[in-house]
Short mmCIF file of C-alpha atoms and ligand atoms in Angstrom, two decimals:
data_model
loop_
_atom_site.label_atom_id
_atom_site.label_comp_id
_atom_site.label_asym_id
_atom_site.label_seq_id
_atom_site.Cartn_x
_atom_site.Cartn_y
_atom_site.Cartn_z
CA UNK A 261 52.10 16.42 14.81
CA UNK A 262 50.72 13.27 16.40
CA UNK A 263 47.89 15.11 18.05
CA UNK A 264 47.18 16.99 14.87
CA UNK A 265 46.89 13.78 12.95
CA UNK A 266 44.48 12.31 15.46
CA UNK A 267 42.32 15.38 15.42
CA UNK A 268 41.37 15.29 11.76
CA UNK A 269 37.75 14.28 11.40
CA UNK A 270 37.13 14.38 15.14
CA UNK A 271 35.06 16.89 16.96
CA UNK A 272 37.32 19.87 17.12
CA UNK A 273 35.87 21.15 20.36
CA UNK A 274 36.42 17.90 22.18
CA UNK A 275 40.11 17.90 21.36
CA UNK A 276 40.53 21.53 22.23
CA UNK A 277 39.39 21.53 25.84
CA UNK A 278 39.14 25.11 27.01
CA UNK A 279 41.17 26.47 24.11
CA UNK A 280 39.41 29.07 21.93
CA UNK A 281 41.19 28.01 18.75
CA UNK A 282 41.18 24.91 16.59
CA UNK A 283 44.78 23.71 16.89
CA UNK A 284 44.91 22.22 13.39
CA UNK A 285 43.94 25.38 11.56
CA UNK A 286 44.32 28.15 14.14
CA UNK A 287 40.73 29.19 13.42
CA UNK A 288 38.11 30.18 15.98
CA UNK A 289 36.31 27.30 17.55
CA UNK A 290 32.74 26.99 16.27
CA UNK A 291 31.21 28.25 19.55
CA UNK A 292 33.38 31.37 19.32
CA UNK A 293 32.35 31.80 15.70
CA UNK A 294 28.68 31.73 16.70
CA UNK A 295 29.23 34.30 19.42
CA UNK A 296 31.00 36.66 17.00
CA UNK A 297 28.32 36.21 14.36
CA UNK A 298 25.58 36.82 16.92
CA UNK A 299 27.23 40.15 17.87
CA UNK A 300 27.55 41.17 14.20
CA UNK A 301 23.85 40.36 13.64
CA UNK A 302 22.88 42.53 16.61
CA UNK A 303 24.60 45.43 14.87
CA UNK A 304 23.49 44.56 11.35
CA UNK A 305 21.88 47.96 10.55
CA UNK A 306 21.51 48.23 6.75
CA UNK A 307 24.25 45.72 6.00
CA UNK A 308 23.90 42.22 4.62
CA UNK A 309 25.88 39.36 6.09
CA UNK A 310 26.79 36.30 4.01
CA UNK A 311 27.36 32.95 5.67
CA UNK A 312 29.38 30.68 3.42
CA UNK A 313 29.48 27.02 4.37
CA UNK A 314 31.90 24.81 2.41
CA UNK A 315 32.69 21.15 2.47
CA UNK A 316 35.29 19.32 0.47
CA UNK A 317 33.78 16.49 -1.55
CA UNK A 318 36.00 13.38 -1.72
CA UNK A 319 38.28 14.67 1.05
CA UNK A 320 38.11 11.22 2.65
CA UNK A 321 39.86 9.90 -0.44
CA UNK A 322 42.87 12.12 0.33
CA UNK A 323 43.05 10.85 3.93
CA UNK A 324 42.60 7.25 2.84
CA UNK A 325 45.08 7.43 -0.01
CA UNK A 326 47.81 9.74 1.19
CA UNK A 327 47.36 9.64 4.96
CA UNK A 328 46.18 12.15 7.53
CA UNK A 329 49.29 14.34 7.30
CA UNK A 330 48.50 15.17 3.71
CA UNK A 331 44.83 15.59 4.58
CA UNK A 332 45.78 18.04 7.34
CA UNK A 333 48.06 19.97 5.00
CA UNK A 334 45.22 20.29 2.50
CA UNK A 335 42.88 21.67 5.20
CA UNK A 336 45.48 24.25 6.23
CA UNK A 337 46.04 25.20 2.57
CA UNK A 338 42.34 25.68 2.17
CA UNK A 339 42.16 27.91 5.26
CA UNK A 340 45.04 29.97 3.88
CA UNK A 341 43.28 30.48 0.55
CA UNK A 342 40.09 31.65 2.24
CA UNK A 343 41.91 33.96 4.66
CA UNK A 344 43.91 35.55 1.85
CA UNK A 345 40.90 36.00 -0.40
CA UNK A 346 38.24 37.13 2.06
CA UNK A 347 37.34 40.73 2.46
CA UNK A 348 35.23 42.19 5.27
CA UNK A 349 35.55 38.88 7.12
CA UNK A 350 33.66 38.79 10.41
CA UNK A 351 34.65 35.31 11.52
CA UNK A 352 35.86 31.97 10.16
CA UNK A 353 35.72 28.51 11.70
CA UNK A 354 36.07 24.82 11.04
CA UNK A 355 32.77 23.32 12.11
CA UNK A 356 34.20 19.79 12.05
CA UNK A 357 36.42 17.65 9.80
CA UNK A 358 36.46 19.30 6.36
CA UNK A 359 33.46 21.59 6.95
CA UNK A 360 34.21 25.30 7.09
CA UNK A 361 32.12 28.37 7.60
CA UNK A 362 32.84 32.06 7.15
CA UNK A 363 30.74 35.16 7.76
CA UNK A 364 31.37 38.36 5.82
CA UNK A 365 29.78 41.74 5.44
CA UNK A 366 28.66 41.92 1.82
CA UNK A 367 29.70 44.78 -0.43
CA UNK A 368 26.62 47.04 -0.92
CA UNK A 369 27.04 47.14 -4.72
CA UNK A 370 26.82 43.38 -5.26
CA UNK A 371 23.61 41.38 -5.47
CA UNK A 372 23.12 38.06 -3.66
CA UNK A 373 23.17 36.24 -6.95
CA UNK A 374 26.36 37.99 -8.07
CA UNK A 375 28.01 37.05 -4.80
CA UNK A 376 27.10 33.44 -5.37
CA UNK A 377 28.66 33.63 -8.85
CA UNK A 378 31.88 35.01 -7.37
CA UNK A 379 32.12 32.15 -4.89
CA UNK A 380 31.29 29.67 -7.63
CA UNK A 381 34.15 30.99 -9.74
CA UNK A 382 36.58 30.94 -6.86
CA UNK A 383 35.57 27.35 -6.03
CA UNK A 384 36.33 26.27 -9.59
CA UNK A 385 39.70 28.01 -9.51
CA UNK A 386 40.60 26.37 -6.20
CA UNK A 387 39.46 23.02 -7.49
CA UNK A 388 41.91 23.20 -10.40
CA UNK A 389 44.71 24.29 -8.09
CA UNK A 390 44.03 21.64 -5.40
CA UNK A 391 43.46 18.85 -7.90
CA UNK A 392 46.91 19.48 -9.32
CA UNK A 393 48.62 19.80 -5.97
CA UNK A 394 46.91 16.82 -4.31
CA UNK A 395 46.52 14.67 -7.38
CA UNK A 396 42.85 13.96 -6.97
CA UNK A 397 40.79 14.74 -9.99
CA UNK A 398 37.51 14.36 -8.10
CA UNK A 399 38.16 16.87 -5.31
CA UNK A 400 35.36 19.41 -5.26
CA UNK A 401 34.30 22.33 -3.08
CA UNK A 402 30.62 22.31 -2.27
CA UNK A 403 29.29 25.54 -0.90
CA UNK A 404 26.00 26.70 0.55
CA UNK A 405 25.35 30.39 1.15
CA UNK A 406 22.77 32.11 3.28
CA UNK A 407 22.52 35.88 3.23
CA UNK A 408 20.74 37.81 5.94
CA UNK A 409 19.71 41.42 6.46
CA UNK A 410 17.56 43.18 9.02
CA UNK A 411 14.39 41.96 7.25
CA UNK A 412 15.28 38.25 7.32
CA UNK A 413 12.70 35.88 8.78
CA UNK A 414 15.02 34.60 11.48
CA UNK A 415 17.91 36.63 12.65
CA UNK A 416 20.08 34.36 14.74
CA UNK A 417 23.49 32.93 14.08
CA UNK A 418 22.59 29.27 14.38
CA UNK A 419 19.67 29.46 11.94
CA UNK A 420 21.79 31.39 9.46
CA UNK A 421 24.53 28.72 9.56
CA UNK A 422 22.03 25.88 9.44
CA UNK A 423 20.40 27.45 6.35
CA UNK A 424 23.78 27.76 4.66
CA UNK A 425 24.51 24.13 5.59
CA UNK A 426 21.20 23.05 4.06
CA UNK A 427 22.09 24.86 0.82
CA UNK A 428 25.48 23.12 0.95
CA UNK A 429 23.80 19.73 1.14
CA UNK A 430 21.71 20.64 -1.91
CA UNK A 431 24.93 21.67 -3.73
CA UNK A 432 26.59 18.39 -2.79
CA UNK A 433 23.78 16.38 -4.33
CA UNK A 434 23.92 18.25 -7.60
CA UNK A 435 26.63 17.29 -10.00
CA UNK A 436 26.46 20.46 -12.01
CA UNK A 437 26.51 23.22 -9.41
CA UNK A 438 29.01 23.37 -6.57
CA UNK A 439 27.49 26.49 -5.07
CA UNK A 440 23.90 27.06 -3.97
CA UNK A 441 22.16 30.03 -2.44
CA UNK A 442 19.70 29.18 0.36
CA UNK A 443 16.04 29.98 -0.19
CA UNK A 444 13.05 29.16 1.93
CA UNK A 445 11.61 26.68 -0.57
CA UNK A 446 14.41 24.36 0.58
CA UNK A 447 12.76 24.28 3.97
CA UNK A 448 9.55 23.11 2.29
CA UNK A 449 11.56 20.27 0.74
CA UNK A 450 12.93 19.30 4.12
CA UNK A 451 9.49 19.45 5.70
CA UNK A 452 8.12 17.19 2.98
CA UNK A 453 11.03 14.81 3.47
CA UNK A 454 10.43 14.58 7.20
CA UNK A 455 6.68 14.17 6.64
CA UNK A 456 7.26 11.30 4.24
CA UNK A 457 10.04 9.46 6.05
CA UNK A 458 8.30 9.68 9.41
CA UNK A 459 5.14 8.11 7.96
CA UNK A 460 6.74 5.24 6.03
CA UNK A 461 6.73 2.65 8.88
CA UNK A 462 3.01 3.31 9.47
CA UNK A 463 2.31 3.21 5.75
CA UNK A 464 3.87 -0.27 5.59
CA UNK A 465 2.11 -1.53 8.70
CA UNK A 466 -1.30 -0.18 7.58
CA UNK A 467 -0.98 -1.50 4.00
CA UNK A 468 -1.16 2.03 2.59
CA UNK A 469 1.45 0.82 0.11
CA UNK A 470 -0.09 -0.89 -2.87
CA UNK A 471 1.59 -2.90 -5.55
CA UNK A 472 0.52 -2.02 -9.08
CA UNK A 473 1.43 -4.17 -12.06
CA UNK A 474 2.28 -2.96 -15.53
CA UNK A 475 1.85 -5.59 -18.27
CA UNK A 476 4.71 -6.54 -20.59
CA UNK A 477 3.78 -7.57 -24.07
CA UNK A 478 5.54 -9.94 -26.44
CA UNK A 479 6.09 -8.00 -29.68
CA UNK A 480 5.68 -10.94 -32.04
CA UNK A 481 2.36 -12.23 -30.66
CA UNK A 482 1.05 -9.19 -28.76
CA UNK A 483 0.37 -11.50 -25.82
CA UNK A 484 0.92 -10.78 -22.13
CA UNK A 485 4.23 -12.33 -21.10
CA UNK A 486 4.98 -10.62 -17.82
CA UNK A 487 4.61 -7.53 -15.66
CA UNK A 488 6.58 -5.08 -13.58
CA UNK A 489 5.64 -4.46 -9.97
CA UNK A 490 5.51 -0.74 -9.15
CA UNK A 491 4.78 0.63 -5.73
CA UNK A 492 2.05 3.19 -4.99
CA UNK A 493 1.36 4.92 -1.71
CA UNK A 494 -2.31 5.55 -1.19
CA UNK A 495 -2.83 7.80 1.83
CA UNK A 496 -5.86 7.23 4.08
CA UNK A 497 -7.51 10.29 2.45
CA UNK A 498 -7.31 8.49 -0.92
CA UNK A 499 -4.56 10.63 -2.47
CA UNK A 500 -1.51 9.02 -4.02
CA UNK A 501 2.16 9.69 -3.48
CA UNK A 502 4.17 8.48 -6.46
CA UNK A 503 7.47 6.61 -6.28
CA UNK A 504 9.38 9.29 -8.19
CA UNK A 505 8.72 11.56 -5.22
CA UNK A 506 9.18 9.26 -2.25
CA UNK A 507 11.72 6.65 -3.41
CA UNK A 508 14.65 9.12 -3.57
CA UNK A 509 13.77 10.36 -0.06
CA UNK A 510 13.51 6.93 1.49
CA UNK A 511 16.70 5.89 -0.26
CA UNK A 512 18.45 8.58 1.76
CA UNK A 513 16.90 7.37 4.98
CA UNK A 514 17.50 3.69 4.12
CA UNK A 515 13.79 2.87 4.48
CA UNK A 516 13.58 1.87 0.84
CA UNK A 517 14.86 -1.56 1.84
CA UNK A 518 11.71 -2.20 3.88
CA UNK A 519 9.50 -0.84 1.11
CA UNK A 520 11.15 -3.06 -1.48
CA UNK A 521 10.81 -6.08 0.77
CA UNK A 522 7.13 -5.25 1.24
CA UNK A 523 6.63 -5.09 -2.53
CA UNK A 524 8.53 -8.37 -3.01
CA UNK A 525 6.48 -10.19 -0.36
CA UNK A 526 3.18 -8.92 -1.78
CA UNK A 527 4.18 -10.06 -5.23
CA UNK A 528 5.31 -13.52 -4.07
CA UNK A 529 2.08 -13.91 -2.14
CA UNK A 530 0.01 -12.77 -5.13
CA UNK A 531 1.66 -15.32 -7.44
CA UNK A 532 1.49 -18.10 -4.84
CA UNK A 533 -2.20 -17.49 -4.22
CA UNK A 534 -3.04 -17.58 -7.91
CA UNK A 535 -1.04 -20.76 -8.42
CA UNK A 536 -2.77 -22.36 -5.46
CA UNK A 537 -6.11 -21.47 -7.08
CA UNK A 538 -4.94 -23.09 -10.32
CA UNK A 539 -4.95 -19.81 -12.20
CA UNK A 540 -2.62 -18.57 -14.90
CA UNK A 541 0.50 -16.61 -13.87
CA UNK A 542 3.27 -14.70 -15.69
CA UNK A 543 6.76 -13.68 -14.50
CA UNK A 544 6.86 -10.44 -12.51
CA UNK A 545 9.86 -8.17 -12.24
CA UNK A 546 10.79 -6.33 -9.06
CA UNK A 547 12.80 -3.10 -8.82
CA UNK A 548 15.97 -3.17 -6.75
CA UNK A 549 17.09 0.05 -5.05
CA UNK A 550 20.78 0.88 -5.13
CA UNK A 551 20.71 0.91 -1.32
CA UNK A 552 20.60 -2.92 -1.28
CA UNK A 553 24.16 -2.97 -2.51
CA UNK A 554 25.41 -1.65 0.83
CA UNK A 555 24.40 -4.69 2.86
CA UNK A 556 23.36 -7.33 0.34
CA UNK A 557 20.70 -8.78 2.71
CA UNK A 558 18.48 -8.88 -0.30
CA UNK A 559 19.79 -12.29 -1.43
CA UNK A 560 18.93 -13.87 1.90
CA UNK A 561 15.51 -12.21 1.94
CA UNK A 562 14.62 -13.38 -1.54
CA UNK A 563 15.87 -16.91 -0.77
CA UNK A 564 13.54 -16.98 2.25
CA UNK A 565 10.60 -15.76 0.16
CA UNK A 566 11.14 -18.59 -2.30
CA UNK A 567 11.22 -21.05 0.59
CA UNK A 568 8.10 -19.61 2.16
CA UNK A 569 5.95 -19.26 -0.94
CA UNK A 570 7.32 -22.13 -3.04
CA UNK A 571 6.88 -20.46 -6.42
CA UNK A 572 9.12 -21.37 -9.36
CA UNK A 573 12.18 -19.11 -9.56
CA UNK A 574 11.39 -18.36 -13.23
CA UNK A 575 8.37 -16.33 -12.09
CA UNK A 576 10.53 -13.60 -10.54
CA UNK A 577 12.91 -11.17 -12.24
CA UNK A 578 14.90 -8.28 -10.82
CA UNK A 579 15.47 -4.85 -12.38
CA UNK A 580 18.65 -3.01 -11.51
CA UNK A 581 18.89 0.48 -12.87
CA UNK A 582 21.76 1.21 -15.24
CA UNK A 583 23.62 3.55 -12.88
CA UNK A 584 23.88 0.89 -10.15
CA UNK A 585 26.14 -1.11 -12.45
CA UNK A 586 28.28 1.95 -13.09
CA UNK A 587 28.51 3.16 -9.50
CA UNK A 588 29.66 -0.08 -8.06
CA UNK A 589 30.35 -2.61 -10.75
CA UNK A 590 31.88 -5.29 -8.51
CA UNK A 591 29.04 -5.24 -6.00
CA UNK A 592 26.47 -5.19 -8.80
CA UNK A 593 28.17 -8.19 -10.38
CA UNK A 594 28.06 -10.03 -7.07
CA UNK A 595 24.37 -9.26 -6.74
CA UNK A 596 23.55 -10.37 -10.29
CA UNK A 597 25.43 -13.64 -9.72
CA UNK A 598 23.65 -14.16 -6.38
CA UNK A 599 20.25 -13.58 -8.00
CA UNK A 600 21.14 -15.96 -10.82
CA UNK A 601 22.02 -18.62 -8.24
CA UNK A 602 18.51 -18.25 -6.90
CA UNK A 603 17.29 -18.90 -10.42
CA UNK A 604 15.95 -15.45 -11.29
CA UNK A 605 16.61 -13.34 -14.33
CA UNK A 606 18.12 -9.86 -14.04
CA UNK A 607 17.64 -6.85 -16.23
CA UNK A 608 19.46 -3.61 -16.77
CA UNK A 609 16.73 -1.02 -16.24
CA UNK A 610 16.66 2.49 -17.73
CA UNK A 611 19.32 1.60 -20.28
CA UNK A 612 20.49 4.75 -22.04
CA UNK A 613 19.09 7.15 -19.46
CA UNK A 614 22.42 8.14 -17.99
CA UNK A 615 26.01 7.48 -18.87
CA UNK A 616 27.04 5.00 -21.46
CA UNK A 617 27.11 1.53 -20.03
CA UNK A 618 27.80 -0.18 -23.32
CA UNK A 619 31.18 -1.42 -22.23
CA UNK A 620 29.64 -3.07 -19.15
CA UNK A 621 27.30 -5.20 -21.16
CA UNK A 622 29.95 -7.66 -22.20
CA UNK A 623 31.18 -7.96 -18.61
CA UNK A 624 27.87 -8.37 -16.86
CA UNK A 625 25.73 -11.49 -17.21
CA UNK A 626 22.53 -9.52 -17.83
CA UNK A 627 19.47 -11.35 -19.20
CA UNK A 628 17.35 -8.40 -20.32
CA UNK A 629 18.01 -4.83 -21.41
CA UNK A 630 15.18 -2.38 -20.71
CA UNK A 631 15.62 0.55 -23.02
CA UNK A 632 14.70 3.69 -21.22
CA UNK A 633 11.63 5.69 -22.21
CA UNK A 634 13.81 8.69 -23.16
CA UNK A 635 14.25 7.11 -26.58
CA UNK A 636 10.48 7.31 -27.13
CA UNK A 637 10.02 10.86 -25.89
CA UNK A 638 8.22 11.96 -29.05
CA UNK A 639 5.15 10.36 -30.57
CA UNK A 640 6.89 10.08 -33.87
CA UNK A 641 10.33 8.66 -33.50
CA UNK A 642 13.32 10.88 -34.26
CA UNK A 643 15.69 9.45 -36.81
CA UNK A 644 18.57 9.58 -34.35
CA UNK A 645 16.60 7.72 -31.66
CA UNK A 646 15.64 5.09 -34.23
CA UNK A 647 19.28 4.48 -35.02
CA UNK A 648 20.21 4.12 -31.36
CA UNK A 649 17.27 1.85 -30.54
CA UNK A 650 17.89 -0.44 -33.49
CA UNK A 651 21.61 -0.64 -32.68
CA UNK A 652 20.96 -1.51 -29.04
CA UNK A 653 18.40 -4.14 -30.02
CA UNK A 654 20.81 -5.60 -32.57
CA UNK A 655 23.68 -5.62 -30.09
CA UNK A 656 21.51 -7.24 -27.41
CA UNK A 657 20.56 -9.95 -29.90
CA UNK A 658 24.19 -10.71 -30.66
CA UNK A 659 24.98 -10.89 -26.96
CA UNK A 660 21.96 -13.19 -26.44
CA UNK A 661 20.29 -10.63 -24.26
CA UNK A 662 16.54 -10.05 -24.46
CA UNK A 663 15.56 -6.50 -25.39
CA UNK A 664 12.56 -4.72 -23.90
CA UNK A 665 11.51 -1.18 -24.67
CA UNK A 666 9.59 0.76 -22.03
CA UNK A 667 7.46 3.85 -22.41
CA UNK A 668 5.68 2.69 -25.60
CA UNK A 669 2.79 5.08 -26.04
CA UNK A 670 1.77 4.96 -29.70
CA UNK A 671 1.07 2.32 -32.37
CA UNK A 672 3.81 3.87 -34.54
CA UNK A 673 6.39 3.28 -31.83
CA UNK A 674 5.15 -0.23 -31.28
CA UNK A 675 5.29 -1.04 -35.03
CA UNK A 676 8.81 0.28 -35.29
CA UNK A 677 9.93 -1.93 -32.37
CA UNK A 678 8.39 -4.91 -34.15
CA UNK A 679 10.18 -3.99 -37.36
CA UNK A 680 13.59 -4.01 -35.70
CA UNK A 681 12.95 -7.15 -33.62
CA UNK A 682 12.69 -5.74 -30.11
CA UNK A 683 11.20 -8.74 -28.28
CA UNK A 684 9.17 -7.19 -25.47
CA UNK A 685 7.26 -3.92 -25.05
CA UNK A 686 5.85 -2.10 -22.04
CA UNK A 687 4.02 1.22 -21.91
CA UNK A 688 0.81 3.16 -21.75
CA UNK A 689 -0.08 2.07 -25.31
CA UNK A 690 -0.78 -1.39 -23.86
CA UNK A 691 -1.58 -0.52 -20.25
CA UNK A 692 -0.67 1.82 -17.43
CA UNK A 693 0.42 0.20 -14.15
CA UNK A 694 -2.85 -1.16 -12.72
CA UNK A 695 -4.06 -2.45 -9.34
CA UNK A 696 -3.82 -6.17 -8.65
CA UNK A 697 -7.50 -6.91 -9.26
CA UNK A 698 -7.39 -5.28 -12.66
CA UNK A 699 -4.16 -7.04 -13.59
CA UNK A 700 -5.79 -10.35 -12.62
CA UNK A 701 -8.30 -9.79 -15.44
CA UNK A 702 -5.38 -9.54 -17.86
CA UNK A 703 -3.93 -12.78 -16.58
CA UNK A 704 -7.30 -14.53 -16.55
CA UNK A 705 -7.47 -14.06 -20.31
CA UNK A 706 -4.45 -16.37 -20.21
CA UNK A 707 -2.87 -16.24 -23.63
CA UNK A 708 -5.39 -13.83 -25.09
CA UNK A 709 -4.18 -10.86 -27.08
CA UNK A 710 -4.41 -7.47 -25.41
P1 C2E B 825 10.98 2.60 -13.60
O1 C2E B 825 11.44 1.34 -12.94
O2 C2E B 825 11.73 3.04 -14.80
O3 C2E B 825 9.46 2.34 -13.90
C1 C2E B 825 8.83 2.80 -15.04
C2 C2E B 825 8.09 4.08 -14.80
O4 C2E B 825 7.61 4.58 -16.05
C3 C2E B 825 6.86 3.88 -13.94
O5 C2E B 825 6.65 5.03 -13.15
C4 C2E B 825 5.74 3.74 -14.97
O6 C2E B 825 4.48 4.10 -14.47
C5 C2E B 825 6.22 4.72 -16.01
N1 C2E B 825 5.71 4.36 -17.32
C6 C2E B 825 5.29 3.16 -17.77
N2 C2E B 825 4.89 3.23 -19.03
C7 C2E B 825 5.01 4.51 -19.43
C8 C2E B 825 4.73 5.25 -20.67
O7 C2E B 825 4.29 4.67 -21.65
N3 C2E B 825 5.00 6.56 -20.66
C9 C2E B 825 5.49 7.19 -19.57
N4 C2E B 825 5.71 8.52 -19.67
N5 C2E B 825 5.77 6.56 -18.41
C10 C2E B 825 5.53 5.25 -18.34
P2 C2E B 825 6.36 4.93 -11.63
O8 C2E B 825 5.50 3.76 -11.33
O9 C2E B 825 5.92 6.28 -11.19
O10 C2E B 825 7.79 4.63 -11.01
C11 C2E B 825 8.83 5.53 -11.13
C12 C2E B 825 10.11 4.93 -10.65
O11 C2E B 825 10.07 4.65 -9.24
C13 C2E B 825 10.43 3.59 -11.27
O12 C2E B 825 10.98 3.80 -12.52
C14 C2E B 825 11.39 2.99 -10.27
O13 C2E B 825 12.69 3.51 -10.48
C15 C2E B 825 10.88 3.54 -8.98
N6 C2E B 825 10.05 2.48 -8.34
C16 C2E B 825 8.78 2.18 -8.52
N7 C2E B 825 8.38 1.15 -7.71
C17 C2E B 825 9.48 0.78 -7.01
C18 C2E B 825 9.75 -0.21 -6.01
O14 C2E B 825 8.90 -1.02 -5.60
N8 C2E B 825 11.03 -0.29 -5.52
C19 C2E B 825 12.01 0.59 -5.95
N9 C2E B 825 13.21 0.44 -5.41
N10 C2E B 825 11.79 1.51 -6.89
C20 C2E B 825 10.54 1.63 -7.41
CA1 CA B 826 11.90 -0.63 -13.40
CA1 CA B 827 12.78 1.83 -16.25
#
């Protein structure tokens, strides 16, 4: 048992030596699986072969909470379920840890989509069963499927498994669907991801990243009282890549930390230069990626920026998106406290865009709530959205939190926000995010109305 325990999560092949079987599960080693699949592909004829790659989400929790013996038992249970339920099985292997792959000949009367639905249903049934047995309500089976026939673009075992694995990764990222069928557009996505992430360091070094500023307007006076810094990537050919596309990709690669720091430095420098020239300045808010919570270097970096540029701490604010507070409340609280120590304000960005974070508001020392633009999705406000907005604004007031509504696009929306006492507004109605030079014109007007 001791060896079995040590093997969980390790490279199966390393532990196995010359053995052809994985000793934990009794399955073929992955190399053997590939050989068998390769042979089946050679003889594919008019058949279709499905490669089903499954990974158990939150398996680590079982190991961490109940120990490796229970984790091992779960893996063996899982293998038993698949073995019992698989028909026309060609081969079955544990790739590593909790990652399994099977290859089957598909029944001729079933479409690829129908096959996916079958697997989806089975996954849900197993989830219920395993959640009860192993007392983990979050356990989930994430599956990617690739199906090949004689006309497939690439007909080799490794590509087929790697395509199924790619679909599995897509499934793992989606909350709603635990089962995804591979298609070639996913390769386009990967190509784009590689293209973007491999160019980020150069984009930073060559100043292809630009900081745009979107004005924030005080409702009562309609005067400029701040701005939000938003990154833009202008390629050498003049085209733009927008943050909605590249931020999620560079969050995965971790490069977002460097991009954020670049934006922060540019903003500090911008404010310091204007102050040195005796010009008017307003507070600027900076977006904080969730990735900063992993290492928390951000506090040290911001402290150094204040030291280097000597601008008043009141000129900088930080925006943390609502879901950060929910994902990791303790860390987020630590970060908010650290930023407060540096003298900056902190907002809850995108409030209302995701899950309800109402209960967190009383626990977190937030200075500003930024109501998400989803509430203003229609030019004329829906009655239900009006109720929610006015309640949030009212609640913020009682908690001594400033309320800001983003995505204001029409005078009607702006008037309504005034009527209910929302203190700050931001949106295309007043201005889109604009380049620094243009924003300087706004600031030069000093206290002038927009
Ligand atoms: P966000 O922080 O919620 O930023 C607001 C987004 O809404 C911006 O998109 C802005 O251009 C857009 N917006 C502003 N007013 C209106 C309006 O009236 N109507 C509509 N429909 N949209 C409006 P943008 O600049 O494309 O940024 C998208 C997201 O990318 C941001 O959402 C933020 O989450 C992220 N992001 C942008 N810059 C940075 C950055 O420097 N660091 C990090 N970590 N994230 C950033
Ligand atoms: Ca923001
Ligand atoms: Ca926002």
